[in-house]
């Protein structure tokens, strides 16, 4: 029996300038560039082992076998790896998360980043960071950003090969903390793949795309200059613009809950009173409140006191996806 195994670990990431909509849905080529930060301490760890004795690919997440759509999406990445390598046999994929999946904490980002790295290495390939980012992107767009370290920008690129993410600053560049206020740990009804496909039905999407280079520039500079005030305004604006597109698409997508909006009001009033924090929300109800590191304890305490907040996850700036065995 031939057996090729590797284990990789990747952090989820939180987007500061969001990706919403594709110019090519199959290749997950985005309609706009995006910027994010990896979330330290939250991770997916995935072991891929190609085994000649397996009659088909197998996917096990947190101890449960996953059939159907989830498995198909994983097999698609495994097929690409089998095409690129000499390994042609089926694989067992065992994956564990230490954070709730499907609730706007970018579980698919960590999952496909870990899968791309583990499966390519298990097949004997040593991909460059860019090649690995591309492979992760084909599983889930935002996963491309969980391959490089720290603060990351995913460039639109001209095509499949160069639509990849690069690090714009290492984790130690800026001490930011993400306090994720969990409003709902339930699996969201409309996943991002379906959401991207209807983004263009919103009359606001074109305006959003036209203005994105400006927002990317402001956000990139705010990170490089560690200018929290500018950063706070641009990430809240970008999140609000993406949700405006979601709310006005056909069918409309409303990811926010009442508690989500309640947190927006609190965060703005805390910032006005001198606590450096700002909100951003992905495709879910949970609110990522980003603050300067030294203020995380105070922020976490305040978020826990808000009715409707069931938990708060706290994460600093994370590193690159890595092989762990
Ligand atoms: O990678 P996907 O298909 O799960 O899309 C992610 C979409 C958002 O999280 C809402 C925004 C982003 O840039 O991460």
Short mmCIF file of C-alpha atoms and ligand atoms in Angstrom, two decimals, residues 15 18-20 28 108 140-142 145 192 196 242 246 282-283, ligand 1:
data_model
loop_
_atom_site.label_atom_id
_atom_site.label_comp_id
_atom_site.label_asym_id
_atom_site.label_seq_id
_atom_site.Cartn_x
_atom_site.Cartn_y
_atom_site.Cartn_z
CA UNK A 15 -11.37 40.93 5.80
CA UNK A 18 -14.13 42.75 1.61
CA UNK A 19 -14.31 40.39 -1.34
CA UNK A 20 -17.90 40.08 -2.59
CA UNK A 28 -13.25 32.22 -8.04
CA UNK A 108 -13.84 27.92 4.87
CA UNK A 140 -12.81 29.29 -1.28
CA UNK A 141 -11.79 32.78 -2.39
CA UNK A 142 -10.93 34.10 1.05
CA UNK A 145 -5.54 35.11 2.12
CA UNK A 192 -20.89 32.92 0.50
CA UNK A 196 -21.04 35.91 -4.62
CA UNK A 242 -20.68 45.19 1.35
CA UNK A 246 -26.07 42.04 0.23
CA UNK A 282 -18.40 39.02 7.16
CA UNK A 283 -21.23 36.85 5.80
O1 LIG B 1 -14.22 32.95 0.54
P1 LIG B 1 -15.70 33.04 0.62
O2 LIG B 1 -16.37 32.55 -0.61
O3 LIG B 1 -16.21 32.39 1.88
O4 LIG B 1 -16.13 34.59 0.71
C1 LIG B 1 -15.83 35.41 1.78
C2 LIG B 1 -16.71 36.60 1.79
C3 LIG B 1 -16.57 37.54 2.98
O5 LIG B 1 -16.13 36.84 4.13
C4 LIG B 1 -17.94 38.10 3.28
C5 LIG B 1 -15.64 38.71 2.68
C6 LIG B 1 -14.17 38.38 2.67
O6 LIG B 1 -13.46 39.07 1.92
O7 LIG B 1 -13.72 37.51 3.43
#
